PDB file of C-alpha atoms in Angstrom:
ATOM      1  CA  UNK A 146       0.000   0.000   0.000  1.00  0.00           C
ATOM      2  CA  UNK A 147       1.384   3.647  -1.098  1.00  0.00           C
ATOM      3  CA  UNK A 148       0.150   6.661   0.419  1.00  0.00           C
ATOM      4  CA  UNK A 149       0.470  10.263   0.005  1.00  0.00           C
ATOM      5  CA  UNK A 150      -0.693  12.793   2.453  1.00  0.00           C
ATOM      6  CA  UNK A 151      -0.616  15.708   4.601  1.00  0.00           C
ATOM      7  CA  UNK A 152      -0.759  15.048   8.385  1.00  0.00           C
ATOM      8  CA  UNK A 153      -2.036  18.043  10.580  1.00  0.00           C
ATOM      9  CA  UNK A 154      -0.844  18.016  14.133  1.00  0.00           C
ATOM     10  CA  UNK A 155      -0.746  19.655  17.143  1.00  0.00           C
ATOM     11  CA  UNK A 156       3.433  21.233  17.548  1.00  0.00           C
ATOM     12  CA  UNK A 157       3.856  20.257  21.106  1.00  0.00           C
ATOM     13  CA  UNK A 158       4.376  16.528  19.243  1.00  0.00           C
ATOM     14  CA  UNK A 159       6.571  17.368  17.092  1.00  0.00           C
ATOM     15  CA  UNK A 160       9.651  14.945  18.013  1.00  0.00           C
ATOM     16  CA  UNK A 161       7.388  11.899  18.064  1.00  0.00           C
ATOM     17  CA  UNK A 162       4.196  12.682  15.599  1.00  0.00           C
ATOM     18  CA  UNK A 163       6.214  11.296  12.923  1.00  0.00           C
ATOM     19  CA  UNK A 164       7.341   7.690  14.139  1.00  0.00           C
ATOM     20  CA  UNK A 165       3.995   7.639  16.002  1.00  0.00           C
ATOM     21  CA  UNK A 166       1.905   7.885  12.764  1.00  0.00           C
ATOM     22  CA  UNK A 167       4.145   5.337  10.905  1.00  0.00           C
ATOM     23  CA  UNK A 168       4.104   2.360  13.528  1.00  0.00           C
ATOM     24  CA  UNK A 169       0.281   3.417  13.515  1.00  0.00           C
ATOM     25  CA  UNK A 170      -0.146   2.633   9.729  1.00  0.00           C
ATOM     26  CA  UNK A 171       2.103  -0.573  10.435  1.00  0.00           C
ATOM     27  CA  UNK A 172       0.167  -2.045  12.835  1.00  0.00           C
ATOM     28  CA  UNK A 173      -3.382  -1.256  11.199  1.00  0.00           C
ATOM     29  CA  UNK A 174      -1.446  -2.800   8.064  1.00  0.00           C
ATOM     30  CA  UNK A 175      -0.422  -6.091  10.437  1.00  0.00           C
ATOM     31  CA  UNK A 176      -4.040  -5.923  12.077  1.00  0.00           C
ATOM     32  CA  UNK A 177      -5.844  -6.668   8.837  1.00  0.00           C
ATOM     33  CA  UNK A 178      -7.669  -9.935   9.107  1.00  0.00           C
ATOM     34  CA  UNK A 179      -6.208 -12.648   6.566  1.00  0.00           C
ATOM     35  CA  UNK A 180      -7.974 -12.354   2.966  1.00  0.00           C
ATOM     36  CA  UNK A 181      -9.491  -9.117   4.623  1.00  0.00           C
ATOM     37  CA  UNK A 182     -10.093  -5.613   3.050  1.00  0.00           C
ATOM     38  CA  UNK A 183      -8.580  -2.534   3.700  1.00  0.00           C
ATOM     39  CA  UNK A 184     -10.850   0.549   4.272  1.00  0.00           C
ATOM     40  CA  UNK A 185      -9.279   3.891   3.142  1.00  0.00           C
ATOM     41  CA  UNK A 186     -12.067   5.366   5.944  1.00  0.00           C
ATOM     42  CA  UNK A 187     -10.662   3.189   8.775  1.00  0.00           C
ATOM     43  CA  UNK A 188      -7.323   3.433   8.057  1.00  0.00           C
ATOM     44  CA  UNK A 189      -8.382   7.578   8.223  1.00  0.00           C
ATOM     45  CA  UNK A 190      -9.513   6.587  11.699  1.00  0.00           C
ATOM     46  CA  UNK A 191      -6.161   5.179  12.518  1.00  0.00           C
ATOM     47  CA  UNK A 192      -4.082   7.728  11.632  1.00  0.00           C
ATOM     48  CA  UNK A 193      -6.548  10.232  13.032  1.00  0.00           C
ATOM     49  CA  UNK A 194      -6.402   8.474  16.340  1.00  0.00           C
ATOM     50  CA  UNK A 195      -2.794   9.069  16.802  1.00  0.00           C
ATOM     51  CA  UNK A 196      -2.141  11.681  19.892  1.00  0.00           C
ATOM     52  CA  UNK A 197      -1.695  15.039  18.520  1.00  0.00           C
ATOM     53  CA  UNK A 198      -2.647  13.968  15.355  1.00  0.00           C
ATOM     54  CA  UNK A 199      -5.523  17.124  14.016  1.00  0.00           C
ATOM     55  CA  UNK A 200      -6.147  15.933  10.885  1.00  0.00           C
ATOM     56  CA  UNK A 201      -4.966  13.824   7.832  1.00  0.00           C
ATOM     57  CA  UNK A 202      -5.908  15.042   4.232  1.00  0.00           C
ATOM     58  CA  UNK A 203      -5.292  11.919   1.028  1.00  0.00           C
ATOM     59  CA  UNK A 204      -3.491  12.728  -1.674  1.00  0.00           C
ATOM     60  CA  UNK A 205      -3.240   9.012  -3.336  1.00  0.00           C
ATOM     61  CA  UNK A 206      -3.895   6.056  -2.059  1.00  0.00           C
ATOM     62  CA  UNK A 207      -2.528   2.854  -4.352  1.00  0.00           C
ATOM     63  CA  UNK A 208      -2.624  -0.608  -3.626  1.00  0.00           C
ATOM     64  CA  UNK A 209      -0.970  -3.386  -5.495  1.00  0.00           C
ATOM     65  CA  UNK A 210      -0.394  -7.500  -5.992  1.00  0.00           C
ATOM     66  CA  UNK A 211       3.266  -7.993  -4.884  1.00  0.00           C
ATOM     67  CA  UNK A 212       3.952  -9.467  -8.221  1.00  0.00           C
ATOM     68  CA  UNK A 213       2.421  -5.888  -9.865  1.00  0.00           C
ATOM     69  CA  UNK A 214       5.063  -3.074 -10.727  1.00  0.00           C
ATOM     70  CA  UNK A 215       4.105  -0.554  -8.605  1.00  0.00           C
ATOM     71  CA  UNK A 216       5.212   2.400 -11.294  1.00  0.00           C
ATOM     72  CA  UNK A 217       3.094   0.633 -13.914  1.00  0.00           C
ATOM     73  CA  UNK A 218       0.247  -0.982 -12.758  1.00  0.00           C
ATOM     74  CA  UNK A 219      -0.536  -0.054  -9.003  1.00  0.00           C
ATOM     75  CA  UNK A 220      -4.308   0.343  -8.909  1.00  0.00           C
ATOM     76  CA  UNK A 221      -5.018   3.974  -7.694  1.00  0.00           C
ATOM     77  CA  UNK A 222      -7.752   4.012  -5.110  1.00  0.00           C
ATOM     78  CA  UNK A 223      -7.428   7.793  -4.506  1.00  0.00           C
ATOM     79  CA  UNK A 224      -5.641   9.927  -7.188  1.00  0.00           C
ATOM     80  CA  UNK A 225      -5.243  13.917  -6.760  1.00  0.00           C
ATOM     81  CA  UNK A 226      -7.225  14.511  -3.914  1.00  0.00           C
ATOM     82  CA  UNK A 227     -10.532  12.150  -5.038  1.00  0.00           C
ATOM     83  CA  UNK A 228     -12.000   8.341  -4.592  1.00  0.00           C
ATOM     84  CA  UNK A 229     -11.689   7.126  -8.148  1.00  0.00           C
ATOM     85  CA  UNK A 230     -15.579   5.268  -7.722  1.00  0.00           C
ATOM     86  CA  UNK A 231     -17.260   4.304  -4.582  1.00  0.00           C
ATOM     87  CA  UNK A 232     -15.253   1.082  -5.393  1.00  0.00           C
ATOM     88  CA  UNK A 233     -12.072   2.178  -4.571  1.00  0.00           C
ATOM     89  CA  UNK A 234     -12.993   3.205  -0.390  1.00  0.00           C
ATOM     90  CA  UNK A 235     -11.635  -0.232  -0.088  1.00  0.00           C
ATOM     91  CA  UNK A 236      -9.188  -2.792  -1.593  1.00  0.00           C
ATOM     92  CA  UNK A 237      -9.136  -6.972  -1.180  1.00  0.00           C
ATOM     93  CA  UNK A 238      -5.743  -7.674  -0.220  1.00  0.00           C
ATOM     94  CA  UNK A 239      -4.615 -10.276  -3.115  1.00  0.00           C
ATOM     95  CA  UNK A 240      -2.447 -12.636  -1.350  1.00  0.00           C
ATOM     96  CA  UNK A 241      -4.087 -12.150   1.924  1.00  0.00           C
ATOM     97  CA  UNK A 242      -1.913  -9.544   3.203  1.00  0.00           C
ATOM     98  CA  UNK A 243      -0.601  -5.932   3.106  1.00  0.00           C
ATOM     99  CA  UNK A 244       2.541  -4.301   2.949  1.00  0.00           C
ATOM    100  CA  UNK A 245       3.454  -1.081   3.251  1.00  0.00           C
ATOM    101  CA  UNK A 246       5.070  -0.007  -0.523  1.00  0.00           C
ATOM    102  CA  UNK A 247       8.972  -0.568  -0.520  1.00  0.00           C
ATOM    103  CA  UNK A 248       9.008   0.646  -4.137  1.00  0.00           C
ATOM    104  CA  UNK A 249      12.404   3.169  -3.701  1.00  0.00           C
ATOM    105  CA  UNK A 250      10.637   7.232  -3.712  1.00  0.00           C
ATOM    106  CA  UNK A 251       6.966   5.683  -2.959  1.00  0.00           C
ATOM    107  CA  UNK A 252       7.681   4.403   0.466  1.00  0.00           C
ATOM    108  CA  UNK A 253       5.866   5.732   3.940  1.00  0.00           C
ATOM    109  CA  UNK A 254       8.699   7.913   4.849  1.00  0.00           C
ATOM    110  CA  UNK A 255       8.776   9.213   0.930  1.00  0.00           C
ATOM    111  CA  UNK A 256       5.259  10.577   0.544  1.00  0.00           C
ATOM    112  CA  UNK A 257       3.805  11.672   4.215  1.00  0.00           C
ATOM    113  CA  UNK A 258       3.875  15.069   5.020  1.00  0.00           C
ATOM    114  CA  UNK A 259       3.580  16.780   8.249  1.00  0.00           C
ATOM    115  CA  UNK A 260       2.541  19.986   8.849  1.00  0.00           C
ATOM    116  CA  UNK A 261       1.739  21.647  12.255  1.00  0.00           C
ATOM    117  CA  UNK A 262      -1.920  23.119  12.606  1.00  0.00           C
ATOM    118  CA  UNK A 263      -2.533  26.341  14.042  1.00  0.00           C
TER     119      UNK A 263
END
C-alpha cells in the first residue's frame, strides 16, 4: 500500500508525531484480518487516532499484488485529492496480506507530510 498525504498536528508533538503515525499505519497494516479488506475510511480513523494527530488530508492512495510493478500498474484508489468510484474506499488484499510499498521514492517515509496546525 502507497500513500500520500498531509498530516495536521498539534506542535507540542513534534519529536514523536512522525514515528507515532508510521508504527500506527504498520500495525493497522499487520491488524488486517487474513484475505481481509482494507478501508481507506478506517485506516483515516487510525491515523486520526494518533495523539496530537488534528487531521490527515489523502493525496493518493494505491494498492498493489506484490507481483504488480508498482510504477506501472498499481491500482489507484485515490488519485489527486478524489476516490476514483465508490469502489475504490476499499481494496481486497490479493495474497491475503498488506505491505506497506517498498518501491524506492513511494515508500511511507517518501510521501507523508507533516505539517503543524494552528
Amino acid at each position: 500500500m502507497f500513500i500520500e498525504a498531509t498530516i495536521f498536528y498539534n506542535g507540542q508533538y513534534i519529536s514523536i508525531i512522525e514515528d507515532n503515525v508510521k508504527d500506527a499505519i504498520a500495525a493497522f497494516i499487520a491488524a488486517l484480518p487474513f484475505d481481509g479488506n482494507m478501508v481507506i475510511s478506517d485506516l483515516e480513523a487510525t491515523i486520526r487516532a494518533v495523539e496530537g494527530v488534528n487531521d490527515i488530508v489523502f493525496k493518493n492512495v494505491y494498492a498493489r499484488a506484490f507481483e504488480t510493478d508498482f510504477l506501472t500498474a498499481a491500482t489507484k484508489l485515490m488519485d489527486d485529492y478524489k476516490l476514483l468510484a465508490i469502489g475504490s474506499r476499499k481494496w481486497e488484499t490479493v495474497a491475503g496480506y498488506m505491505v506497506a510499498e517498498d518501491t524506492s521514492g513511494y515508500t511511507l517515509t517518501d510521501k507523508l507530510t507533516f505539517t503543524i496546525d494552528g
